[in-house]
mmCIF file of C-alpha atoms in Angstrom:
data_model
loop_
_atom_site.group_PDB
_atom_site.id
_atom_site.type_symbol
_atom_site.label_atom_id
_atom_site.label_comp_id
_atom_site.label_asym_id
_atom_site.label_seq_id
_atom_site.Cartn_x
_atom_site.Cartn_y
_atom_site.Cartn_z
ATOM 1 C CA GLY A 1 -20.144 0.960 0.726
ATOM 2 C CA ALA A 2 -18.030 4.078 0.583
ATOM 3 C CA GLY A 3 -14.314 3.607 0.304
ATOM 4 C CA VAL A 4 -11.475 5.747 1.591
ATOM 5 C CA SER A 5 -11.739 9.314 0.360
ATOM 6 C CA GLN A 6 -9.073 12.004 0.274
ATOM 7 C CA SER A 7 -9.159 15.704 -0.378
ATOM 8 C CA PRO A 8 -8.071 17.659 -2.221
ATOM 9 C CA SER A 9 -7.255 15.438 -5.171
ATOM 10 C CA ASN A 10 -4.646 17.926 -6.334
ATOM 11 C CA LYS A 11 -2.835 20.678 -4.471
ATOM 12 C CA VAL A 12 -0.337 23.145 -5.851
ATOM 13 C CA THR A 13 1.460 25.281 -3.304
ATOM 14 C CA GLU A 14 4.402 27.617 -3.150
ATOM 15 C CA LYS A 15 7.572 26.637 -1.376
ATOM 16 C CA GLY A 16 7.425 27.654 2.272
ATOM 17 C CA LYS A 17 3.643 27.465 2.619
ATOM 18 C CA ASP A 18 1.827 25.039 4.921
ATOM 19 C CA VAL A 19 -0.602 22.460 3.519
ATOM 20 C CA GLU A 20 -3.239 20.192 5.029
ATOM 21 C CA LEU A 21 -4.328 16.944 3.429
ATOM 22 C CA ARG A 22 -7.486 15.177 4.569
ATOM 23 C CA CYS A 23 -8.413 11.506 4.748
ATOM 24 C CA ASP A 24 -11.819 9.980 5.462
ATOM 25 C CA PRO A 25 -11.358 6.277 6.247
ATOM 26 C CA ILE A 26 -13.902 3.526 5.841
ATOM 27 C CA SER A 27 -16.421 3.691 8.657
ATOM 28 C CA GLY A 28 -15.527 1.373 11.513
ATOM 29 C CA HIS A 29 -11.899 0.922 10.530
ATOM 30 C CA THR A 30 -9.709 1.485 13.570
ATOM 31 C CA ALA A 31 -6.372 1.609 11.746
ATOM 32 C CA LEU A 32 -5.409 4.489 9.451
ATOM 33 C CA TYR A 33 -2.176 4.903 7.504
ATOM 34 C CA TRP A 34 -0.444 7.598 5.509
ATOM 35 C CA TYR A 35 2.024 6.794 2.727
ATOM 36 C CA ARG A 36 3.620 8.861 0.002
ATOM 37 C CA GLN A 37 4.863 8.054 -3.468
ATOM 38 C CA SER A 38 7.300 10.347 -5.221
ATOM 39 C CA LEU A 39 7.511 10.376 -9.019
ATOM 40 C CA GLY A 40 8.992 7.094 -10.174
ATOM 41 C CA GLN A 41 9.611 5.976 -6.602
ATOM 42 C CA GLY A 42 8.116 3.318 -4.403
ATOM 43 C CA LEU A 43 5.539 3.758 -1.685
ATOM 44 C CA GLU A 44 6.951 5.093 1.570
ATOM 45 C CA PHE A 45 5.229 4.667 4.927
ATOM 46 C CA LEU A 46 4.770 7.879 6.921
ATOM 47 C CA ILE A 47 2.566 7.341 9.990
ATOM 48 C CA TYR A 48 -0.210 5.133 11.282
ATOM 49 C CA PHE A 49 -2.929 5.314 13.892
ATOM 50 C CA GLN A 50 -4.480 2.341 15.661
ATOM 51 C CA GLY A 51 -7.540 3.125 17.764
ATOM 52 C CA ASN A 52 -6.659 5.297 20.762
ATOM 53 C CA SER A 53 -3.028 4.203 20.882
ATOM 54 C CA ALA A 54 -0.208 6.648 20.315
ATOM 55 C CA PRO A 55 0.496 6.885 16.581
ATOM 56 C CA ASP A 56 3.526 5.244 15.027
ATOM 57 C CA LYS A 57 5.410 8.223 13.586
ATOM 58 C CA SER A 58 8.519 6.296 12.628
ATOM 59 C CA GLY A 59 8.165 7.037 8.909
ATOM 60 C CA LEU A 60 7.804 10.816 9.060
ATOM 61 C CA PRO A 61 10.775 12.292 7.130
ATOM 62 C CA SER A 62 11.139 15.467 9.199
ATOM 63 C CA ASP A 63 9.517 17.475 11.979
ATOM 64 C CA ARG A 64 7.754 19.561 9.339
ATOM 65 C CA PHE A 65 5.365 16.638 8.942
ATOM 66 C CA SER A 66 2.616 15.918 11.463
ATOM 67 C CA ALA A 67 -0.723 14.175 11.497
ATOM 68 C CA GLU A 68 -3.710 13.890 13.733
ATOM 69 C CA ARG A 69 -6.789 11.767 13.805
ATOM 70 C CA THR A 70 -9.873 13.251 15.396
ATOM 71 C CA GLY A 71 -12.520 11.105 17.046
ATOM 72 C CA GLY A 72 -10.952 7.950 15.690
ATOM 73 C CA SER A 73 -12.129 8.811 12.196
ATOM 74 C CA VAL A 74 -10.947 11.641 9.931
ATOM 75 C CA SER A 75 -7.225 12.289 9.714
ATOM 76 C CA THR A 76 -5.277 15.336 8.600
ATOM 77 C CA LEU A 77 -1.670 15.273 7.432
ATOM 78 C CA THR A 78 0.011 18.666 7.775
ATOM 79 C CA ILE A 79 3.224 19.680 6.076
ATOM 80 C CA GLN A 80 4.731 22.927 7.303
ATOM 81 C CA ARG A 81 7.087 25.123 5.295
ATOM 82 C CA THR A 82 6.781 22.897 2.233
ATOM 83 C CA GLN A 83 9.861 22.130 0.152
ATOM 84 C CA GLN A 84 10.098 21.009 -3.459
ATOM 85 C CA GLU A 85 11.140 17.527 -2.351
ATOM 86 C CA ASP A 86 7.744 17.201 -0.641
ATOM 87 C CA SER A 87 6.110 16.968 -4.075
ATOM 88 C CA ALA A 88 4.518 13.518 -4.239
ATOM 89 C CA VAL A 89 1.228 11.659 -4.170
ATOM 90 C CA TYR A 90 0.086 11.257 -0.572
ATOM 91 C CA LEU A 91 -1.983 8.139 -0.017
ATOM 92 C CA CYS A 92 -4.204 7.270 2.899
ATOM 93 C CA ALA A 93 -5.339 3.750 3.751
ATOM 94 C CA SER A 94 -7.546 2.222 6.412
ATOM 95 C CA SER A 95 -7.932 -1.252 7.845
ATOM 96 C CA PRO A 96 -10.293 -2.910 10.351
ATOM 97 C CA LEU A 97 -7.258 -3.543 12.590
ATOM 98 C CA ALA A 98 -3.513 -3.139 12.105
ATOM 99 C CA GLY A 99 -2.463 -6.758 12.379
ATOM 100 C CA GLY A 100 -1.279 -9.338 9.895
ATOM 101 C CA PRO A 101 -4.520 -10.790 8.522
ATOM 102 C CA TYR A 102 -6.150 -7.438 7.760
ATOM 103 C CA GLU A 103 -5.971 -5.879 4.340
ATOM 104 C CA GLN A 104 -5.613 -2.155 3.775
ATOM 105 C CA TYR A 105 -7.923 -0.125 1.566
ATOM 106 C CA PHE A 106 -6.334 2.836 -0.151
ATOM 107 C CA GLY A 107 -7.794 6.151 -1.183
ATOM 108 C CA PRO A 108 -7.133 7.780 -4.562
ATOM 109 C CA GLY A 109 -4.408 9.996 -3.156
ATOM 110 C CA THR A 110 -3.649 13.720 -3.097
ATOM 111 C CA ARG A 111 -1.112 14.911 -5.639
ATOM 112 C CA LEU A 112 0.959 17.657 -4.022
ATOM 113 C CA THR A 113 3.094 19.902 -6.183
ATOM 114 C CA VAL A 114 5.404 22.407 -4.509
ATOM 115 C CA THR A 115 6.576 25.160 -6.847
ATOM 116 C CA ASP B 1 8.658 -7.148 8.359
ATOM 117 C CA ALA B 2 10.804 -9.617 6.434
ATOM 118 C CA LYS B 3 12.022 -8.827 2.941
ATOM 119 C CA THR B 4 10.588 -10.183 -0.303
ATOM 120 C CA THR B 5 12.189 -10.622 -3.731
ATOM 121 C CA GLN B 6 10.237 -10.298 -6.975
ATOM 122 C CA PRO B 7 11.220 -10.053 -10.647
ATOM 123 C CA ASN B 8 11.279 -6.471 -11.877
ATOM 124 C CA SER B 9 8.970 -7.137 -14.808
ATOM 125 C CA MET B 10 6.943 -9.815 -16.554
ATOM 126 C CA GLU B 11 4.944 -10.017 -19.745
ATOM 127 C CA SER B 12 1.799 -11.938 -20.482
ATOM 128 C CA ASN B 13 -0.611 -12.376 -23.329
ATOM 129 C CA GLU B 14 -4.242 -11.474 -22.858
ATOM 130 C CA GLU B 15 -6.498 -14.322 -21.723
ATOM 131 C CA GLU B 16 -3.556 -16.469 -20.662
ATOM 132 C CA PRO B 17 -2.701 -17.378 -17.049
ATOM 133 C CA VAL B 18 0.003 -15.404 -15.264
ATOM 134 C CA HIS B 19 2.164 -16.701 -12.434
ATOM 135 C CA LEU B 20 3.878 -13.968 -10.438
ATOM 136 C CA PRO B 21 6.584 -15.358 -8.123
ATOM 137 C CA CYS B 22 7.772 -14.015 -4.783
ATOM 138 C CA ASN B 23 10.618 -15.259 -2.598
ATOM 139 C CA HIS B 24 10.561 -14.631 1.145
ATOM 140 C CA SER B 25 13.165 -16.970 2.597
ATOM 141 C CA THR B 26 13.321 -15.173 5.973
ATOM 142 C CA ILE B 27 9.576 -15.316 6.636
ATOM 143 C CA SER B 28 8.594 -15.930 10.248
ATOM 144 C CA GLY B 29 5.891 -18.298 11.381
ATOM 145 C CA THR B 30 3.419 -15.483 12.060
ATOM 146 C CA ASP B 31 3.998 -13.423 8.898
ATOM 147 C CA TYR B 32 1.065 -13.169 6.519
ATOM 148 C CA ILE B 33 1.772 -12.986 2.774
ATOM 149 C CA HIS B 34 -0.106 -10.092 1.184
ATOM 150 C CA TRP B 35 -0.390 -9.103 -2.465
ATOM 151 C CA TYR B 36 -1.377 -5.656 -3.646
ATOM 152 C CA ARG B 37 -1.361 -4.144 -7.080
ATOM 153 C CA GLN B 38 -1.166 -0.587 -8.336
ATOM 154 C CA LEU B 39 -2.712 0.313 -11.644
ATOM 155 C CA PRO B 40 -1.329 3.375 -13.440
ATOM 156 C CA SER B 41 -2.254 6.640 -11.697
ATOM 157 C CA GLN B 42 -4.195 4.878 -8.938
ATOM 158 C CA GLY B 43 -3.641 3.967 -5.306
ATOM 159 C CA PRO B 44 -2.683 0.409 -4.409
ATOM 160 C CA GLU B 45 -5.437 -2.196 -4.398
ATOM 161 C CA TYR B 46 -5.595 -5.256 -2.161
ATOM 162 C CA VAL B 47 -5.521 -8.516 -4.128
ATOM 163 C CA ILE B 48 -5.215 -11.457 -1.750
ATOM 164 C CA HIS B 49 -3.436 -12.714 1.348
ATOM 165 C CA GLY B 50 -2.670 -15.987 3.075
ATOM 166 C CA LEU B 51 -0.745 -17.584 5.909
ATOM 167 C CA THR B 52 -0.088 -21.249 5.133
ATOM 168 C CA SER B 53 -2.788 -22.652 2.869
ATOM 169 C CA ASN B 54 -3.493 -21.747 -0.734
ATOM 170 C CA VAL B 55 -6.195 -19.115 -1.134
ATOM 171 C CA ASN B 56 -8.650 -18.245 -3.871
ATOM 172 C CA ASN B 57 -10.804 -15.181 -4.350
ATOM 173 C CA ARG B 58 -12.572 -13.484 -7.229
ATOM 174 C CA MET B 59 -9.429 -11.682 -8.305
ATOM 175 C CA ALA B 60 -6.706 -14.298 -8.061
ATOM 176 C CA SER B 61 -5.263 -17.366 -6.389
ATOM 177 C CA LEU B 62 -2.331 -17.503 -4.000
ATOM 178 C CA ALA B 63 -0.167 -20.604 -3.942
ATOM 179 C CA ILE B 64 2.115 -20.851 -0.896
ATOM 180 C CA ALA B 65 5.061 -23.238 -0.841
ATOM 181 C CA GLU B 66 5.042 -25.890 1.847
ATOM 182 C CA ASP B 67 8.083 -24.329 3.562
ATOM 183 C CA ARG B 68 6.509 -20.851 3.126
ATOM 184 C CA LYS B 69 9.734 -19.467 1.687
ATOM 185 C CA SER B 70 8.034 -18.576 -1.578
ATOM 186 C CA SER B 71 4.598 -17.898 -2.991
ATOM 187 C CA THR B 72 2.986 -17.360 -6.373
ATOM 188 C CA LEU B 73 0.144 -15.060 -7.313
ATOM 189 C CA ILE B 74 -1.924 -16.583 -10.091
ATOM 190 C CA LEU B 75 -4.129 -14.573 -12.401
ATOM 191 C CA HIS B 76 -6.139 -17.193 -14.215
ATOM 192 C CA ARG B 77 -6.912 -15.186 -17.356
ATOM 193 C CA ALA B 78 -5.005 -11.955 -17.758
ATOM 194 C CA THR B 79 -6.856 -8.977 -19.161
ATOM 195 C CA LEU B 80 -5.502 -5.633 -20.294
ATOM 196 C CA ARG B 81 -6.839 -4.146 -17.056
ATOM 197 C CA ASP B 82 -4.508 -6.415 -15.075
ATOM 198 C CA ALA B 83 -1.474 -4.453 -16.299
ATOM 199 C CA ALA B 84 -0.089 -3.043 -13.061
ATOM 200 C CA VAL B 85 2.739 -3.236 -10.547
ATOM 201 C CA TYR B 86 2.201 -6.203 -8.236
ATOM 202 C CA TYR B 87 3.635 -6.087 -4.725
ATOM 203 C CA CYS B 88 4.288 -9.084 -2.491
ATOM 204 C CA ILE B 89 4.479 -7.964 1.156
ATOM 205 C CA LEU B 90 4.952 -9.794 4.449
ATOM 206 C CA LYS B 91 2.866 -8.476 7.310
ATOM 207 C CA GLY B 92 3.511 -9.382 10.913
ATOM 208 C CA LEU B 93 0.883 -10.560 13.337
ATOM 209 C CA ASN B 94 1.459 -7.762 15.838
ATOM 210 C CA TYR B 95 -1.817 -5.903 16.146
ATOM 211 C CA GLY B 96 -0.520 -2.803 17.806
ATOM 212 C CA GLY B 97 3.142 -2.423 17.080
ATOM 213 C CA SER B 98 5.241 -1.144 14.267
ATOM 214 C CA GLN B 99 4.345 -4.082 12.055
ATOM 215 C CA GLY B 100 0.984 -2.559 11.189
ATOM 216 C CA ASN B 101 2.168 -0.690 8.128
ATOM 217 C CA LEU B 102 2.973 -2.196 4.740
ATOM 218 C CA ILE B 103 6.558 -2.073 3.506
ATOM 219 C CA PHE B 104 6.458 -1.825 -0.294
ATOM 220 C CA GLY B 105 9.383 -3.006 -2.397
ATOM 221 C CA LYS B 106 9.727 -2.335 -6.107
ATOM 222 C CA GLY B 107 7.215 -5.024 -7.085
ATOM 223 C CA THR B 108 6.773 -6.699 -10.471
ATOM 224 C CA LYS B 109 5.544 -4.615 -13.374
ATOM 225 C CA LEU B 110 3.174 -6.798 -15.372
ATOM 226 C CA SER B 111 2.557 -5.957 -19.004
ATOM 227 C CA VAL B 112 -0.333 -7.621 -20.824
ATOM 228 C CA LYS B 113 -0.245 -7.860 -24.601
ATOM 229 C CA PRO B 114 -3.460 -8.065 -26.613
#
């Protein structure tokens, strides 16, 4: 079946502009996660959604970052007033549920470059 | 989620078995042991997970110590395509709380020589 898809695959934007990154999770997966990976750095958790519960936003680095998940499916990560330090690969993952026994399936990522 | 410790890097020869160790001395009774890997320029890929018993799947085997304070990911015959960063991650049982996300460390960079 179809895996997690993300769009765009690459995005170049000017400093100060807003960007939207999209994630289509695997159908039926109730948990959706956003991570980012800066050049040469590890993977950093940003936010996750579990069903209709309030999202866990504990990993968002600043209030310029926000995300929503519509209809329990597609998610959009929005970065306002982008800064050069926002340049990274943004990864989305989904899982049947959020708990311990459930594996996460990752998309290919969106490479964001802020000039 | 509890912390894990892995070697920074390991080398293997093609077609030989590889044993990737992970220490997790502060693991709790309900923490699952997950392994993911990240090939160059790709997103992470799930490999295997377990709780107490050893596990096998088409990709690898997971050997869990009796006291659960360590585990070993076993690739039975390494191929060049197995060259990646391997992450050992503990994941709590909580289905709705802050333990849902994965906390990635630095992992082990595996190099495979032909």
